Coordinates of C-alpha atoms in Angstrom, one line a residue:
Chain A
M8 CA 106.1 -74.3 194.8
K9 CA 109.1 -72.7 193.2
R10 CA 110.7 -69.8 194.8
F11 CA 111.6 -66.4 193.5
V12 CA 113.8 -64.3 196.2
I13 CA 114.8 -60.9 195.7
L14 CA 117.7 -60.0 197.9
G15 CA 117.3 -56.2 198.9
A16 CA 113.9 -53.9 199.2
G17 CA 115.5 -50.4 198.1
T18 CA 115.0 -48.8 195.0
A19 CA 115.6 -51.5 192.6
G20 CA 114.5 -54.4 194.9
T21 CA 111.2 -53.1 195.4
M22 CA 110.4 -52.0 191.5
M23 CA 111.6 -56.0 190.9
A24 CA 109.0 -57.0 193.1
N25 CA 106.1 -55.4 192.1
K26 CA 107.2 -55.8 188.3
M27 CA 107.4 -60.1 189.0
D28 CA 104.1 -59.8 191.3
K29 CA 102.3 -59.0 188.3
Y30 CA 103.6 -62.0 186.1
L31 CA 104.3 -64.9 188.6
D32 CA 101.8 -67.2 188.7
K33 CA 100.4 -66.8 192.7
S34 CA 99.9 -70.8 192.3
E35 CA 103.2 -71.4 191.0
W36 CA 105.1 -69.1 192.4
E37 CA 106.2 -67.6 196.0
I38 CA 107.8 -64.2 196.2
V39 CA 110.4 -63.6 199.2
V40 CA 112.0 -60.3 199.7
L41 CA 114.6 -60.1 202.3
D42 CA 116.2 -57.5 203.6
R43 CA 118.1 -56.3 207.1
N44 CA 115.9 -53.4 207.8
N45 CA 112.6 -52.0 206.9
T46 CA 113.5 -48.4 206.5
H47 CA 113.3 -46.9 202.9
Y48 CA 114.9 -43.9 202.4
Y49 CA 114.2 -41.7 199.6
Q50 CA 118.1 -41.1 198.9
P51 CA 118.0 -38.5 196.4
G52 CA 116.6 -36.3 199.0
F53 CA 119.6 -36.9 201.5
L54 CA 121.5 -33.9 199.6
F55 CA 118.7 -31.4 200.7
I56 CA 119.0 -32.3 204.4
P57 CA 122.2 -29.9 205.1
F58 CA 121.0 -26.9 203.4
G59 CA 117.3 -27.2 205.1
M60 CA 115.5 -27.8 202.3
Y61 CA 114.2 -31.4 203.3
K62 CA 113.6 -32.2 207.0
A63 CA 114.5 -35.6 208.3
K64 CA 111.1 -37.2 207.7
D65 CA 110.7 -36.1 204.1
V66 CA 113.2 -38.9 203.1
V67 CA 112.0 -41.9 205.4
K68 CA 109.3 -44.7 205.4
K69 CA 108.8 -47.9 205.5
K70 CA 110.0 -50.7 202.9
S71 CA 106.7 -52.9 203.6
A72 CA 104.7 -50.3 202.4
Y73 CA 105.8 -50.2 198.8
L74 CA 105.9 -54.0 198.9
P75 CA 102.8 -56.1 196.8
K76 CA 100.6 -57.9 199.6
R77 CA 101.8 -61.6 198.0
V78 CA 105.2 -61.0 198.9
N79 CA 106.5 -62.7 202.2
F80 CA 108.7 -59.8 203.5
I81 CA 111.5 -61.1 205.7
V82 CA 113.5 -58.4 208.0
A83 CA 116.4 -60.6 209.3
D84 CA 120.2 -60.9 209.5
I85 CA 121.4 -62.1 206.6
G86 CA 124.3 -64.1 207.0
K87 CA 125.9 -65.5 203.0
I88 CA 124.8 -66.8 199.6
D89 CA 125.6 -69.9 198.7
A90 CA 125.3 -69.9 195.1
D91 CA 126.5 -73.5 194.8
R92 CA 123.4 -74.9 196.2
N93 CA 120.6 -72.1 195.7
T94 CA 120.5 -71.2 198.8
I95 CA 120.4 -67.9 201.1
I96 CA 121.8 -68.3 204.7
Y97 CA 120.8 -66.6 207.2
G98 CA 123.0 -65.6 210.2
D99 CA 121.7 -67.8 213.1
G100 CA 122.3 -70.8 210.3
K101 CA 118.6 -71.1 208.9
E102 CA 118.2 -71.4 205.4
L103 CA 116.1 -70.5 202.4
V104 CA 116.0 -72.3 198.8
Y105 CA 115.7 -70.4 195.6
D106 CA 114.9 -70.8 192.3
I107 CA 115.6 -67.8 191.1
L108 CA 117.9 -65.0 193.0
I109 CA 117.9 -61.2 192.4
V110 CA 120.8 -59.2 194.2
A111 CA 119.5 -55.9 194.8
T112 CA 121.9 -55.1 197.8
G113 CA 123.1 -51.6 196.5
T114 CA 126.5 -50.3 197.5
V115 CA 127.7 -49.0 200.8
P116 CA 129.6 -46.2 201.9
S117 CA 132.7 -47.4 203.6
P118 CA 134.6 -44.4 205.4
S119 CA 136.5 -47.0 207.1
E120 CA 138.4 -47.9 204.1
T121 CA 140.0 -44.2 204.8
P122 CA 142.7 -43.8 207.4
G123 CA 141.5 -40.8 209.9
Y124 CA 138.1 -40.5 208.3
L125 CA 136.5 -42.4 210.8
G126 CA 138.6 -40.8 213.7
D127 CA 137.2 -38.5 216.6
R128 CA 136.5 -36.1 214.1
W129 CA 134.0 -38.0 212.2
Y130 CA 130.5 -35.9 212.5
K131 CA 132.3 -33.2 214.2
N132 CA 134.3 -31.4 210.9
I133 CA 134.6 -34.3 208.8
F134 CA 131.1 -35.8 207.8
D135 CA 129.5 -37.5 205.0
F136 CA 126.0 -36.9 203.2
Y137 CA 125.1 -40.1 201.5
T138 CA 123.9 -41.6 204.4
F139 CA 120.8 -40.2 206.9
E140 CA 122.5 -39.7 209.9
G141 CA 125.8 -37.9 208.0
A142 CA 123.0 -35.2 206.0
V143 CA 121.4 -34.6 209.5
A144 CA 124.4 -34.4 211.3
L145 CA 125.9 -32.0 208.7
S146 CA 122.3 -29.7 208.7
E147 CA 122.9 -29.3 212.3
H148 CA 126.5 -28.3 211.6
F149 CA 125.6 -26.0 209.1
E150 CA 123.4 -24.1 211.4
S151 CA 126.6 -22.7 213.4
F152 CA 128.6 -22.5 211.1
K153 CA 130.5 -19.1 210.2
G154 CA 133.1 -19.5 207.5
G155 CA 136.4 -21.1 206.7
K156 CA 137.7 -23.9 204.2
L157 CA 134.9 -26.2 203.5
V158 CA 136.4 -29.0 201.4
V159 CA 134.4 -31.6 199.3
T160 CA 136.2 -34.9 198.6
I161 CA 135.5 -37.8 196.4
T162 CA 137.6 -40.5 197.5
E163 CA 136.9 -43.4 195.0
L164 CA 135.3 -44.3 191.8
P165 CA 132.9 -45.6 191.3
Y166 CA 130.4 -44.0 193.8
K167 CA 126.6 -43.7 194.2
C168 CA 124.9 -40.7 192.2
P169 CA 128.1 -39.3 190.2
I170 CA 126.7 -35.9 190.2
A171 CA 125.7 -35.1 194.0
P172 CA 129.1 -34.0 195.1
L173 CA 128.5 -31.4 192.4
E174 CA 125.3 -30.5 193.4
F175 CA 126.4 -30.1 197.2
V176 CA 129.2 -27.8 196.1
F177 CA 126.5 -25.8 193.8
L178 CA 123.8 -26.1 196.9
A179 CA 126.7 -25.0 199.5
D180 CA 127.5 -21.7 197.3
A181 CA 123.6 -20.6 197.1
F182 CA 123.2 -21.8 201.2
F183 CA 126.3 -19.4 202.1
T184 CA 125.7 -16.6 200.2
K185 CA 121.7 -16.5 201.5
K186 CA 123.4 -16.7 204.6
G187 CA 125.3 -13.4 203.9
I188 CA 128.6 -15.3 204.7
R189 CA 129.9 -16.7 201.1
D190 CA 132.7 -14.0 201.2
K191 CA 134.1 -15.8 204.3
V192 CA 134.1 -19.7 203.1
E193 CA 136.5 -21.0 200.9
L194 CA 134.8 -23.9 198.5
F195 CA 137.1 -26.6 197.5
F196 CA 136.4 -29.9 195.3
T197 CA 138.5 -32.5 195.3
T198 CA 138.1 -35.0 192.7
P199 CA 140.4 -38.3 191.5
M200 CA 139.2 -37.9 188.1
S201 CA 140.7 -35.4 185.7
G202 CA 137.9 -32.8 185.7
A203 CA 135.0 -31.9 187.5
F204 CA 133.1 -35.2 185.3
T205 CA 134.0 -37.5 182.9
K206 CA 132.5 -36.9 179.4
P207 CA 133.9 -34.1 177.9
I208 CA 130.7 -31.8 177.1
A209 CA 129.1 -32.2 180.2
T210 CA 132.8 -31.4 182.2
K211 CA 132.8 -28.0 180.0
M212 CA 129.7 -27.1 181.2
L213 CA 130.0 -27.6 184.6
G214 CA 133.6 -26.9 185.0
A215 CA 132.6 -23.3 183.5
L216 CA 129.7 -23.3 186.5
L217 CA 132.5 -24.4 189.3
E218 CA 134.7 -21.3 187.9
E219 CA 131.8 -18.7 187.5
K220 CA 130.3 -20.1 191.4
R221 CA 134.5 -19.6 192.6
I222 CA 135.0 -23.1 193.5
N223 CA 138.2 -24.1 193.6
V224 CA 138.7 -27.6 191.7
V225 CA 141.5 -30.1 192.6
T226 CA 141.8 -32.6 190.2
D227 CA 143.7 -36.1 190.3
F228 CA 143.4 -36.4 193.6
Y229 CA 143.7 -40.0 195.1
V230 CA 143.1 -39.6 198.6
E231 CA 145.4 -41.5 200.9
G232 CA 144.0 -40.3 204.0
V233 CA 143.2 -37.4 206.9
D234 CA 146.3 -36.2 208.6
E235 CA 144.6 -35.0 211.9
A236 CA 147.4 -33.2 213.3
K237 CA 147.9 -30.9 210.1
N238 CA 144.2 -30.4 209.4
V239 CA 145.0 -31.9 205.9
I240 CA 143.3 -34.2 203.5
R241 CA 146.2 -35.9 201.4
S242 CA 146.8 -37.7 198.5
Y243 CA 149.4 -40.2 197.5
D244 CA 151.4 -37.8 195.2
G245 CA 151.5 -35.6 198.2
R246 CA 149.5 -32.9 197.5
E247 CA 147.5 -31.6 200.8
V248 CA 144.4 -29.8 200.9
E249 CA 143.7 -27.8 204.2
F250 CA 140.3 -27.8 205.6
D251 CA 138.0 -26.3 208.7
T252 CA 135.4 -28.9 207.4
L253 CA 135.4 -31.8 205.4
V254 CA 132.6 -33.9 203.3
V255 CA 133.8 -36.9 202.1
V256 CA 132.4 -39.5 199.2
P257 CA 133.7 -42.3 200.9
V258 CA 134.9 -45.4 199.1
N259 CA 131.9 -47.6 197.9
L260 CA 131.5 -51.0 197.9
G261 CA 128.4 -53.8 197.4
D262 CA 127.7 -55.4 200.0
E263 CA 129.9 -57.5 202.4
L264 CA 127.4 -60.5 201.6
I265 CA 129.2 -60.6 197.8
A266 CA 132.6 -61.0 199.0
S267 CA 132.0 -64.8 200.3
S268 CA 129.3 -65.5 197.4
G269 CA 131.7 -66.0 194.5
L270 CA 129.2 -64.0 192.6
G271 CA 131.3 -60.7 193.0
D272 CA 134.2 -58.5 191.8
D273 CA 136.9 -57.2 194.0
M274 CA 135.0 -54.3 194.9
N275 CA 131.8 -56.9 195.8
Y276 CA 129.8 -55.8 193.3
V277 CA 128.1 -58.9 191.3
V278 CA 129.3 -59.7 187.8
V279 CA 127.0 -59.6 185.3
D280 CA 126.4 -59.4 181.6
K281 CA 126.4 -55.8 181.3
E282 CA 123.2 -56.2 178.7
T283 CA 121.4 -59.1 180.4
L284 CA 122.1 -58.3 183.5
Q285 CA 122.2 -61.9 184.4
S286 CA 125.3 -63.6 186.7
T287 CA 128.3 -64.4 184.7
I288 CA 128.3 -67.6 187.3
K289 CA 125.1 -68.7 188.1
P290 CA 122.5 -68.3 185.2
N291 CA 119.7 -68.5 187.4
V292 CA 121.2 -65.4 189.4
F293 CA 120.5 -61.9 188.3
A294 CA 121.6 -58.5 189.7
I295 CA 120.2 -55.2 189.4
G296 CA 121.1 -51.4 190.3
D297 CA 124.0 -50.2 192.2
A298 CA 125.1 -53.6 193.4
A299 CA 126.0 -54.7 189.6
N300 CA 128.9 -54.2 188.5
L301 CA 127.8 -52.4 185.0
P302 CA 129.9 -49.8 183.8
T303 CA 127.4 -46.6 184.2
S304 CA 126.6 -44.6 187.0
K305 CA 125.3 -45.9 189.9
A306 CA 122.1 -44.4 190.3
G307 CA 118.2 -44.8 190.9
S308 CA 118.1 -43.9 187.2
V309 CA 119.6 -46.4 185.6
A310 CA 117.9 -49.4 188.1
H311 CA 114.8 -47.9 186.5
F312 CA 115.7 -48.0 183.2
A313 CA 117.8 -51.7 183.8
S314 CA 114.4 -53.1 185.7
E315 CA 112.5 -52.9 182.5
V316 CA 115.3 -55.1 180.2
L317 CA 115.6 -57.2 183.6
F318 CA 111.8 -58.0 183.9
E319 CA 111.8 -59.2 179.9
N320 CA 114.8 -60.9 180.3
L321 CA 113.3 -62.7 183.7
K322 CA 110.5 -63.6 181.5
A323 CA 112.4 -65.6 178.8
Y324 CA 114.6 -67.1 182.0
I325 CA 111.3 -68.6 182.9
A326 CA 110.4 -69.7 179.3
G327 CA 113.4 -71.4 178.7
Q328 CA 114.2 -68.9 175.9
P329 CA 117.4 -67.0 175.0
L330 CA 118.0 -63.6 177.0
A331 CA 117.1 -61.0 174.1
H332 CA 116.5 -57.9 175.7
K333 CA 119.9 -55.6 175.9
F334 CA 120.0 -52.8 178.8
D335 CA 122.2 -49.9 177.0
G336 CA 123.2 -48.2 180.1
H337 CA 120.6 -45.7 179.9
A338 CA 121.0 -43.1 182.6
N339 CA 119.9 -39.7 183.5
C340 CA 119.7 -37.2 186.1
F341 CA 118.9 -34.1 187.3
I342 CA 121.8 -31.6 188.9
E343 CA 121.0 -29.2 191.4
T344 CA 122.7 -25.8 190.3
G345 CA 121.3 -23.4 193.4
F346 CA 119.4 -20.4 193.5
G347 CA 116.5 -22.7 192.2
K348 CA 117.7 -24.1 188.9
A349 CA 118.8 -26.8 187.8
T350 CA 120.2 -28.5 184.7
L351 CA 119.9 -32.4 183.6
I352 CA 122.3 -34.8 182.0
D353 CA 120.9 -37.9 179.7
F354 CA 123.2 -40.6 178.6
D355 CA 124.2 -44.2 177.9
Y356 CA 126.9 -46.9 177.8
T357 CA 128.1 -45.1 174.5
H358 CA 126.5 -41.9 174.1
E359 CA 127.8 -38.8 176.3
P360 CA 125.4 -36.2 177.8
Y361 CA 124.4 -33.6 174.7
P362 CA 122.2 -30.6 174.8
G363 CA 118.7 -30.3 173.7
E364 CA 115.2 -31.5 175.2
Y365 CA 113.4 -34.1 176.8
P366 CA 111.5 -36.2 177.1
V367 CA 109.9 -34.6 174.3
A368 CA 112.1 -33.2 171.1
G369 CA 111.7 -29.7 170.6
I370 CA 109.6 -28.9 173.3
G371 CA 111.1 -30.4 176.9
P372 CA 109.5 -29.4 179.2
M373 CA 113.5 -30.0 180.1
T374 CA 116.6 -28.3 179.2
L375 CA 119.4 -31.1 179.0
L376 CA 122.5 -29.3 179.8
G377 CA 120.8 -26.1 180.5
V378 CA 120.5 -24.3 183.4
T379 CA 116.5 -23.5 184.0
R380 CA 114.1 -23.2 187.0
I381 CA 112.0 -26.0 185.1
N382 CA 114.7 -28.4 185.6
H383 CA 114.6 -27.6 189.4
W384 CA 111.0 -28.1 189.7
G385 CA 111.2 -31.3 187.8
K386 CA 113.7 -32.6 190.6
L387 CA 111.6 -31.6 193.2
A388 CA 108.4 -33.1 191.7
F389 CA 110.4 -36.2 191.7
K390 CA 110.3 -37.4 195.1
P391 CA 106.4 -38.1 195.0
I392 CA 106.6 -39.7 191.6
Y393 CA 109.6 -41.9 193.1
W394 CA 107.2 -43.0 195.9
E395 CA 104.1 -43.2 194.0
F396 CA 105.1 -44.5 190.0
L397 CA 108.1 -45.4 190.1
L398 CA 108.8 -48.0 193.2
K399 CA 105.0 -49.5 192.4
D400 CA 105.8 -49.8 188.9
R401 CA 103.1 -47.5 187.5
K402 CA 103.7 -46.3 183.9
M403 CA 106.3 -43.1 183.9
P404 CA 106.1 -40.8 180.9
V405 CA 109.8 -41.7 179.9
S406 CA 111.6 -44.3 177.8
N407 CA 113.8 -46.6 179.3
R408 CA 115.6 -46.7 176.3
F409 CA 118.3 -43.8 175.4
S410 CA 117.3 -42.3 172.2
M411 CA 119.3 -39.1 170.2
T412 CA 116.0 -37.7 169.4
G413 CA 116.1 -33.6 170.7
K414 CA 119.6 -34.0 171.2
R415 CA 122.2 -31.8 169.6
V416 CA 125.6 -32.8 168.8
Chain B
M23 CA 144.3 -41.2 164.5
A24 CA 148.0 -40.7 164.0
Q25 CA 150.9 -43.1 163.8
K26 CA 154.5 -43.5 166.1
E27 CA 157.3 -45.5 165.7
Y28 CA 158.5 -47.2 169.3
A29 CA 161.2 -49.9 168.8
G30 CA 160.9 -50.5 165.0
V31 CA 157.3 -50.8 165.5
M32 CA 154.7 -48.7 163.6
V33 CA 151.9 -47.8 166.3
E34 CA 148.6 -46.8 166.0
V35 CA 147.5 -44.0 168.9
N36 CA 145.4 -41.3 169.5
N37 CA 146.0 -37.5 170.2
E38 CA 146.9 -38.2 173.7
G39 CA 149.6 -41.0 172.6
Y40 CA 147.1 -44.1 173.9
F41 CA 147.4 -46.9 171.6
E42 CA 144.4 -47.7 169.7
N43 CA 145.1 -51.7 169.4
S44 CA 146.6 -53.5 172.2
N45 CA 148.3 -56.2 170.0
Q46 CA 150.8 -53.8 168.7
W47 CA 152.4 -53.8 171.9
N48 CA 155.8 -55.2 173.1
K49 CA 158.1 -54.9 175.9
E50 CA 160.4 -53.0 173.6
V51 CA 158.0 -50.9 172.6
A52 CA 157.0 -50.0 176.3
A53 CA 161.0 -49.2 177.3
A54 CA 160.9 -46.7 174.4
I55 CA 157.3 -44.8 175.7
A56 CA 159.1 -45.0 179.3
K57 CA 162.2 -43.7 177.7
E58 CA 160.0 -40.8 175.9
N59 CA 158.8 -40.1 179.4
N60 CA 162.2 -40.2 181.4
L61 CA 161.3 -43.8 182.9
E62 CA 163.6 -46.7 183.4
L63 CA 161.6 -49.9 183.3
T64 CA 162.2 -52.7 186.0
D65 CA 160.4 -56.0 186.1
K66 CA 158.1 -54.3 188.8
H67 CA 156.8 -52.4 186.1
Y68 CA 156.6 -55.0 183.7
Q69 CA 154.7 -57.1 186.6
V70 CA 152.2 -53.9 186.6
M71 CA 151.5 -53.7 183.1
D72 CA 150.8 -57.6 182.8
F73 CA 148.4 -56.8 185.6
L74 CA 146.6 -54.0 183.7
R75 CA 146.4 -56.1 180.3
E76 CA 145.4 -59.1 181.9
R77 CA 142.5 -57.1 183.5
V78 CA 141.5 -55.0 180.4
A79 CA 141.4 -58.5 178.5
K80 CA 139.1 -59.7 180.9
G81 CA 136.7 -56.9 180.6
E82 CA 137.3 -55.5 183.7
A83 CA 137.6 -51.8 184.9
L84 CA 141.0 -50.6 186.3
T85 CA 141.4 -48.9 189.0
I86 CA 144.3 -47.8 191.2
R87 CA 142.8 -49.6 194.0
S88 CA 142.9 -53.0 192.1
I89 CA 146.9 -52.4 191.3
G90 CA 147.2 -51.7 195.4
K91 CA 145.2 -55.4 196.1
S92 CA 147.1 -57.0 193.1
G93 CA 150.1 -58.4 195.4
I94 CA 152.7 -56.4 193.3
V95 CA 152.6 -53.3 194.5
D96 CA 150.8 -51.0 197.0
I97 CA 149.6 -47.4 196.0
K98 CA 152.0 -46.0 197.3
G99 CA 154.9 -47.8 195.3
F100 CA 152.5 -47.8 192.3
Y101 CA 153.1 -44.0 192.7
E102 CA 156.9 -44.1 192.5
L103 CA 156.7 -46.4 189.9
F104 CA 154.8 -44.5 187.6
P105 CA 154.9 -41.0 188.9
G106 CA 152.5 -38.0 188.3
A107 CA 149.2 -39.8 187.2
P108 CA 150.3 -43.3 187.7
L109 CA 147.0 -44.9 186.0
K110 CA 147.4 -42.7 183.0
L111 CA 150.8 -43.4 182.7
A112 CA 150.9 -47.2 183.4
T113 CA 148.4 -47.8 181.0
K114 CA 149.7 -45.9 178.1
L115 CA 153.0 -47.5 178.6
A116 CA 151.2 -51.1 178.4
G117 CA 150.0 -50.3 175.3
L118 CA 145.8 -50.1 176.5
K119 CA 143.2 -47.4 175.9
K120 CA 142.9 -44.5 178.5
P121 CA 141.0 -45.7 181.7
L122 CA 137.4 -44.6 181.3
S123 CA 135.6 -43.9 184.7
C124 CA 132.1 -45.0 184.2
V125 CA 130.2 -42.1 185.4

């Protein structure tokens, strides 16, 4: 009996478990999925919790409920990967040998990397919203928020869901407007990048939106830390931004397991071929989702589109054939812009986001780089699609490959 | 695409002054670009540039954080060596393409 092991039962790991279940012969292969806990969060929903659009119960389910019956799902403290011996070592020293390993351990916000984040102010007036606890704490904070300087800070690249901090400031603008206190709130957005986003056309469009919504953007701001005595966040070049409430996107790092495995880079992301998703160090190890060091966004849509490619390449690998399927870096994401509207971007390794229609050229119904109500409904409709279609590997009406059809250059 | 002469070498650069071809780089070229930016190069500057060139040759992304971990200089020191936007300036001086954030 051969053993196929998936490390991590988040978005990417769950999708791959459901794909492999359909393909791997039960009499020949055991599928084991390992995780440290049994809580599956709908991470895109974290953004909505601080603004009361979602409640905590809307984003939490059990990981086990989304894994196929035949999978041996083990919740345990996982100590190490010994890739030279094809072995996972548990915290208590027990071992699990694998024939093929998929690493899908995601990326973890690590506020301890920045001086002053995890001090006395953490969850009092310094928050994150990329964790369930942070998003809930922030929703409570906003209930009694009367105004002041609200600063949203991106600490370091890469980080999960690159567009979410921008959505956060757009939603904050709408939230305080509806509360009738927008004139008492100064909104600041700091980023280590040179603009609101990285790709020129989208940056121009999003930059104009930020200006229109009176959000102060501080660019090339590379965070050194928080000066608690002065209530400022400081960059390495000495600039300071004062805050009453600070919302941080902390440094993101891959799982600490990767550090000792010899499979990762200096941020603990598994080093893979960006087209095949195979480890460049061990041919029987693959990585998918945020855990992989792919030069594209860390986002669920990337994991989704890459899962199709990885599935084909795993079939080839098992059959002893060359890995012919190539991932193009396809990603897309809805961007909430506040007041019940959203925009949408679609891009890959080589094409930046363009205006147009998606998924059907000339019809849509979604509009790329346009701000519409339908895009917002699309974003809301995605939650049930995520649980019932995406995770369970049911057919979705979008291609995993990027296409220029319907786009206007 | 434009051409610019540094230390007797005709270099192909883009509209922001970044090299199109990193093979056209040498130490004298770097010194000439540095002069243009009112910068006097030291061994430390060259060590940082070598580190950046090695990382790019290996296909790895460039981050300020990785320079802080390189053992050559800490992040504060990196800002002192290449004032302003250090990663952009250092990659330009090292004859590399503009660092792209993969977002």
